[in-house]
Amino acid sequence: MPLPAMSSAASKPETSRTPLPRPSAHTPFEDVQGVLTGCLFAALALVMFRESTLLTGGTTGLSFLLHYLNGWSLGATLFVLNLPFYLFGLRVLGRAFTIKTFCAVGVLAVYTETLPLLVSFDRLDPVFSSIMAGLLAGTGILILIRHGASLGGVTILALYLQRRRGWRAGVVQMACDCAILSLGLLVVSVDRVALSVLAAAAVNFVIAVNHRPDRYFGI
């Protein structure tokens, strides 16, 4: 007995899917709160780094080196060192991103100098500090990324060189961070540099796991 013919609907795989929602831009209010919140997380991380005599990469790491060597204001040094990179930002990432990044670095600089007036640590284990501060910094950077901003510095330069020279931005970023952390051996002990590397791993872990454009539709 012949088998009954299958209907065309049953013989073809289901191809219709629920369309993904269209990305919607953040409102100015949402961008402002994103910058203020993201920078607050990052600033608290910097306070913990400074309390534990740790370092980080990028222009923030250079700011820490100058702060430890000369006692210069960490926030002011961070802001000044980032100024030249905004020229690259305008060429590579556009006006909106550069303006948001400029504001973010300025807010971070203010937070870094004012938070010690509000927060103090009687005891802060350096291992815990490196991991916790790394997670806080990664979360803050992630918030800024999702609102079209960054903390400037080497990241902007790396993207510029990728566009103009074809150099991979990740490789440039890693090379600069390794150089800065290596210079830290002239200022802090080996164990503090090792903990700084652990903190950098925590930062990148948060960003790598959570920064998924295919899962996040707000821009």
mmCIF file of C-alpha atoms in Angstrom:
data_model
loop_
_atom_site.group_PDB
_atom_site.id
_atom_site.type_symbol
_atom_site.label_atom_id
_atom_site.label_comp_id
_atom_site.label_asym_id
_atom_site.label_seq_id
_atom_site.Cartn_x
_atom_site.Cartn_y
_atom_site.Cartn_z
ATOM 1 C CA MET A 1 0.000 0.000 0.000
ATOM 2 C CA PRO A 2 1.566 3.291 -1.002
ATOM 3 C CA LEU A 3 2.378 5.796 1.742
ATOM 4 C CA PRO A 4 0.254 8.949 1.757
ATOM 5 C CA ALA A 5 1.940 11.928 0.203
ATOM 6 C CA MET A 6 3.236 14.483 2.668
ATOM 7 C CA SER A 7 1.899 17.985 2.365
ATOM 8 C CA SER A 8 4.260 20.634 1.076
ATOM 9 C CA ALA A 9 4.083 22.397 4.432
ATOM 10 C CA ALA A 10 5.189 19.261 6.258
ATOM 11 C CA SER A 11 7.893 18.343 3.760
ATOM 12 C CA LYS A 12 9.701 21.671 4.036
ATOM 13 C CA PRO A 13 11.603 22.716 7.131
ATOM 14 C CA GLU A 14 10.175 25.564 9.055
ATOM 15 C CA THR A 15 12.039 28.680 7.975
ATOM 16 C CA SER A 16 9.984 31.436 9.508
ATOM 17 C CA ARG A 17 11.459 32.951 12.603
ATOM 18 C CA THR A 18 10.403 35.717 14.890
ATOM 19 C CA PRO A 19 12.233 38.825 13.633
ATOM 20 C CA LEU A 20 14.728 40.356 15.995
ATOM 21 C CA PRO A 21 13.805 43.742 17.434
ATOM 22 C CA ARG A 22 15.341 46.687 15.640
ATOM 23 C CA PRO A 23 18.156 48.335 17.614
ATOM 24 C CA SER A 24 17.090 51.588 19.189
ATOM 25 C CA ALA A 25 19.487 54.337 20.125
ATOM 26 C CA HIS A 26 19.958 55.322 23.745
ATOM 27 C CA THR A 27 18.395 58.607 24.742
ATOM 28 C CA PRO A 28 20.649 61.451 25.929
ATOM 29 C CA PHE A 29 19.483 60.816 29.494
ATOM 30 C CA GLU A 30 20.431 57.147 29.209
ATOM 31 C CA ASP A 31 23.854 58.061 27.833
ATOM 32 C CA VAL A 32 24.466 60.497 30.689
ATOM 33 C CA GLN A 33 23.559 57.951 33.355
ATOM 34 C CA GLY A 34 25.656 55.360 31.515
ATOM 35 C CA VAL A 35 28.736 57.581 31.594
ATOM 36 C CA LEU A 36 28.199 58.577 35.226
ATOM 37 C CA THR A 37 27.598 54.990 36.356
ATOM 38 C CA GLY A 38 30.313 53.370 34.265
ATOM 39 C CA CYS A 39 32.894 55.911 35.419
ATOM 40 C CA LEU A 40 31.855 55.408 39.043
ATOM 41 C CA PHE A 41 32.549 51.684 38.789
ATOM 42 C CA ALA A 42 35.893 52.355 37.097
ATOM 43 C CA ALA A 43 36.860 55.058 39.620
ATOM 44 C CA LEU A 44 36.170 52.772 42.575
ATOM 45 C CA ALA A 45 38.406 50.210 40.897
ATOM 46 C CA LEU A 46 41.190 52.804 40.557
ATOM 47 C CA VAL A 47 40.845 53.728 44.227
ATOM 48 C CA MET A 48 41.284 50.050 45.143
ATOM 49 C CA PHE A 49 44.272 49.770 42.794
ATOM 50 C CA ARG A 50 45.900 52.796 44.390
ATOM 51 C CA GLU A 51 45.175 51.554 47.909
ATOM 52 C CA SER A 52 46.895 48.252 47.067
ATOM 53 C CA THR A 53 49.721 49.851 45.017
ATOM 54 C CA LEU A 54 48.676 48.061 41.853
ATOM 55 C CA LEU A 55 48.865 49.066 38.208
ATOM 56 C CA THR A 56 46.767 48.711 35.091
ATOM 57 C CA GLY A 57 47.343 49.084 31.379
ATOM 58 C CA GLY A 58 46.880 51.955 28.947
ATOM 59 C CA THR A 59 47.137 55.627 29.818
ATOM 60 C CA THR A 60 45.663 54.798 33.214
ATOM 61 C CA GLY A 61 48.700 52.626 33.890
ATOM 62 C CA LEU A 62 51.022 55.455 32.831
ATOM 63 C CA SER A 63 49.119 57.771 35.164
ATOM 64 C CA PHE A 64 49.672 55.348 38.017
ATOM 65 C CA LEU A 65 53.398 55.188 37.259
ATOM 66 C CA LEU A 66 53.711 58.991 37.351
ATOM 67 C CA HIS A 67 51.545 59.129 40.464
ATOM 68 C CA TYR A 68 53.726 56.602 42.300
ATOM 69 C CA LEU A 69 56.980 58.206 41.119
ATOM 70 C CA ASN A 70 56.174 61.893 41.589
ATOM 71 C CA GLY A 71 53.075 62.011 43.755
ATOM 72 C CA TRP A 72 51.137 63.801 41.006
ATOM 73 C CA SER A 73 47.364 63.839 41.171
ATOM 74 C CA LEU A 74 46.139 60.600 39.618
ATOM 75 C CA GLY A 75 42.939 62.129 38.230
ATOM 76 C CA ALA A 76 44.626 65.185 36.712
ATOM 77 C CA THR A 77 47.445 63.112 35.207
ATOM 78 C CA LEU A 78 44.942 60.707 33.696
ATOM 79 C CA PHE A 79 42.997 63.547 32.094
ATOM 80 C CA VAL A 80 46.071 65.288 30.642
ATOM 81 C CA LEU A 81 47.652 62.119 29.231
ATOM 82 C CA ASN A 82 44.473 61.342 27.310
ATOM 83 C CA LEU A 83 44.284 64.716 25.553
ATOM 84 C CA PRO A 84 46.462 63.832 22.503
ATOM 85 C CA PHE A 85 44.437 60.698 21.783
ATOM 86 C CA TYR A 86 41.245 62.611 21.040
ATOM 87 C CA LEU A 87 42.712 63.694 17.693
ATOM 88 C CA PHE A 88 42.968 60.030 16.709
ATOM 89 C CA GLY A 89 39.485 59.458 18.050
ATOM 90 C CA LEU A 90 38.003 62.113 15.760
ATOM 91 C CA ARG A 91 39.582 60.462 12.724
ATOM 92 C CA VAL A 92 38.847 56.871 13.603
ATOM 93 C CA LEU A 93 35.725 56.706 15.757
ATOM 94 C CA GLY A 94 33.821 59.854 14.936
ATOM 95 C CA ARG A 95 32.744 62.987 16.732
ATOM 96 C CA ALA A 96 30.027 61.496 18.963
ATOM 97 C CA PHE A 97 32.282 58.757 20.325
ATOM 98 C CA THR A 98 35.153 61.177 20.917
ATOM 99 C CA ILE A 99 32.964 63.696 22.758
ATOM 100 C CA LYS A 100 31.475 60.970 24.962
ATOM 101 C CA THR A 101 34.957 59.604 25.667
ATOM 102 C CA PHE A 102 36.263 63.069 26.537
ATOM 103 C CA CYS A 103 33.389 63.488 28.997
ATOM 104 C CA ALA A 104 33.930 60.011 30.429
ATOM 105 C CA VAL A 105 37.627 60.617 31.093
ATOM 106 C CA GLY A 106 36.823 63.966 32.689
ATOM 107 C CA VAL A 107 34.204 62.400 34.958
ATOM 108 C CA LEU A 108 36.588 59.569 35.835
ATOM 109 C CA ALA A 109 39.294 62.071 36.777
ATOM 110 C CA VAL A 110 36.917 63.925 39.110
ATOM 111 C CA TYR A 111 35.608 60.712 40.646
ATOM 112 C CA THR A 112 39.134 59.419 41.249
ATOM 113 C CA GLU A 113 40.006 62.457 43.343
ATOM 114 C CA THR A 114 36.710 62.743 45.235
ATOM 115 C CA LEU A 115 35.939 59.098 46.049
ATOM 116 C CA PRO A 116 38.733 58.870 48.677
ATOM 117 C CA LEU A 117 36.809 61.521 50.607
ATOM 118 C CA LEU A 118 33.829 59.158 50.736
ATOM 119 C CA VAL A 119 35.435 55.709 50.933
ATOM 120 C CA SER A 120 38.323 54.340 52.982
ATOM 121 C CA PHE A 121 39.649 50.851 53.674
ATOM 122 C CA ASP A 122 40.894 49.683 57.066
ATOM 123 C CA ARG A 123 42.023 46.419 55.473
ATOM 124 C CA LEU A 124 42.147 45.532 51.793
ATOM 125 C CA ASP A 125 43.700 42.215 50.815
ATOM 126 C CA PRO A 126 45.790 42.803 47.644
ATOM 127 C CA VAL A 127 44.686 39.569 45.959
ATOM 128 C CA PHE A 128 41.026 40.349 46.566
ATOM 129 C CA SER A 129 41.657 43.938 45.502
ATOM 130 C CA SER A 130 43.183 42.900 42.175
ATOM 131 C CA ILE A 131 40.279 40.581 41.313
ATOM 132 C CA MET A 132 37.455 42.761 42.636
ATOM 133 C CA ALA A 133 38.837 45.972 41.179
ATOM 134 C CA GLY A 134 39.395 44.209 37.864
ATOM 135 C CA LEU A 135 35.774 43.049 37.810
ATOM 136 C CA LEU A 136 34.559 46.541 38.721
ATOM 137 C CA ALA A 137 36.692 48.160 36.028
ATOM 138 C CA GLY A 138 35.533 45.647 33.428
ATOM 139 C CA THR A 139 31.899 46.306 34.332
ATOM 140 C CA GLY A 140 32.407 50.058 34.132
ATOM 141 C CA ILE A 141 34.125 49.800 30.744
ATOM 142 C CA LEU A 142 31.343 47.512 29.508
ATOM 143 C CA ILE A 143 28.712 50.099 30.480
ATOM 144 C CA LEU A 144 30.647 52.805 28.646
ATOM 145 C CA ILE A 145 31.039 50.647 25.531
ATOM 146 C CA ARG A 146 27.297 50.081 25.384
ATOM 147 C CA HIS A 147 26.752 53.821 25.485
ATOM 148 C CA GLY A 148 29.252 54.566 22.731
ATOM 149 C CA ALA A 149 32.118 55.758 24.927
ATOM 150 C CA SER A 150 35.426 54.531 26.321
ATOM 151 C CA LEU A 151 38.178 55.587 28.678
ATOM 152 C CA GLY A 152 40.292 56.709 25.740
ATOM 153 C CA GLY A 153 44.037 56.373 25.548
ATOM 154 C CA VAL A 154 45.763 53.409 23.976
ATOM 155 C CA THR A 155 42.510 51.862 22.738
ATOM 156 C CA ILE A 156 41.910 54.831 20.427
ATOM 157 C CA LEU A 157 45.522 54.724 19.189
ATOM 158 C CA ALA A 158 45.242 50.987 18.530
ATOM 159 C CA LEU A 159 42.104 51.485 16.441
ATOM 160 C CA TYR A 160 43.768 54.317 14.547
ATOM 161 C CA LEU A 161 46.806 52.179 13.678
ATOM 162 C CA GLN A 162 44.540 49.329 12.635
ATOM 163 C CA ARG A 163 42.782 51.583 10.141
ATOM 164 C CA ARG A 164 45.854 53.406 8.831
ATOM 165 C CA ARG A 165 48.535 50.704 9.035
ATOM 166 C CA GLY A 166 46.545 47.489 9.088
ATOM 167 C CA TRP A 167 47.933 46.536 12.502
ATOM 168 C CA ARG A 168 45.561 44.458 14.603
ATOM 169 C CA ALA A 169 44.133 46.645 17.359
ATOM 170 C CA GLY A 170 44.135 43.829 19.909
ATOM 171 C CA VAL A 171 47.821 43.132 19.339
ATOM 172 C CA VAL A 172 48.726 46.818 19.642
ATOM 173 C CA GLN A 173 46.670 47.124 22.832
ATOM 174 C CA MET A 174 48.294 44.040 24.331
ATOM 175 C CA ALA A 175 51.821 45.177 23.422
ATOM 176 C CA CYS A 176 51.272 48.601 25.000
ATOM 177 C CA ASP A 177 49.772 47.122 28.159
ATOM 178 C CA CYS A 178 52.649 44.642 28.507
ATOM 179 C CA ALA A 179 55.174 47.457 28.095
ATOM 180 C CA ILE A 180 53.452 49.596 30.723
ATOM 181 C CA LEU A 181 53.172 46.732 33.208
ATOM 182 C CA SER A 182 56.843 45.890 32.590
ATOM 183 C CA LEU A 183 57.795 49.469 33.427
ATOM 184 C CA GLY A 184 55.937 48.934 36.671
ATOM 185 C CA LEU A 185 58.815 46.732 37.808
ATOM 186 C CA LEU A 186 60.833 49.949 38.207
ATOM 187 C CA VAL A 187 58.250 51.372 40.589
ATOM 188 C CA VAL A 188 56.494 48.573 42.485
ATOM 189 C CA SER A 189 57.465 45.079 43.605
ATOM 190 C CA VAL A 190 57.279 41.985 41.412
ATOM 191 C CA ASP A 191 54.336 40.562 43.357
ATOM 192 C CA ARG A 192 52.351 43.775 42.800
ATOM 193 C CA VAL A 193 53.028 43.600 39.064
ATOM 194 C CA ALA A 194 51.870 39.975 39.080
ATOM 195 C CA LEU A 195 48.665 40.984 40.856
ATOM 196 C CA SER A 196 48.233 43.776 38.319
ATOM 197 C CA VAL A 197 48.354 41.168 35.547
ATOM 198 C CA LEU A 198 45.672 39.224 37.437
ATOM 199 C CA ALA A 199 43.557 42.375 37.586
ATOM 200 C CA ALA A 200 43.979 42.911 33.843
ATOM 201 C CA ALA A 201 42.803 39.343 33.267
ATOM 202 C CA ALA A 202 39.694 40.040 35.377
ATOM 203 C CA VAL A 203 38.949 43.190 33.344
ATOM 204 C CA ASN A 204 39.191 41.371 30.038
ATOM 205 C CA PHE A 205 37.209 38.403 31.357
ATOM 206 C CA VAL A 206 34.204 40.597 32.122
ATOM 207 C CA ILE A 207 34.326 42.302 28.733
ATOM 208 C CA ALA A 208 34.917 39.114 26.732
ATOM 209 C CA VAL A 209 32.046 37.231 28.369
ATOM 210 C CA ASN A 210 29.497 40.040 28.446
ATOM 211 C CA HIS A 211 30.244 42.174 25.383
ATOM 212 C CA ARG A 212 28.187 40.250 22.840
ATOM 213 C CA PRO A 213 26.702 42.503 20.156
ATOM 214 C CA ASP A 214 24.519 39.606 18.942
ATOM 215 C CA ARG A 215 22.802 39.543 22.326
ATOM 216 C CA TYR A 216 22.565 43.260 23.052
ATOM 217 C CA PHE A 217 20.334 45.388 20.872
ATOM 218 C CA GLY A 218 20.639 48.839 22.463
ATOM 219 C CA ILE A 219 23.157 51.236 20.942
#
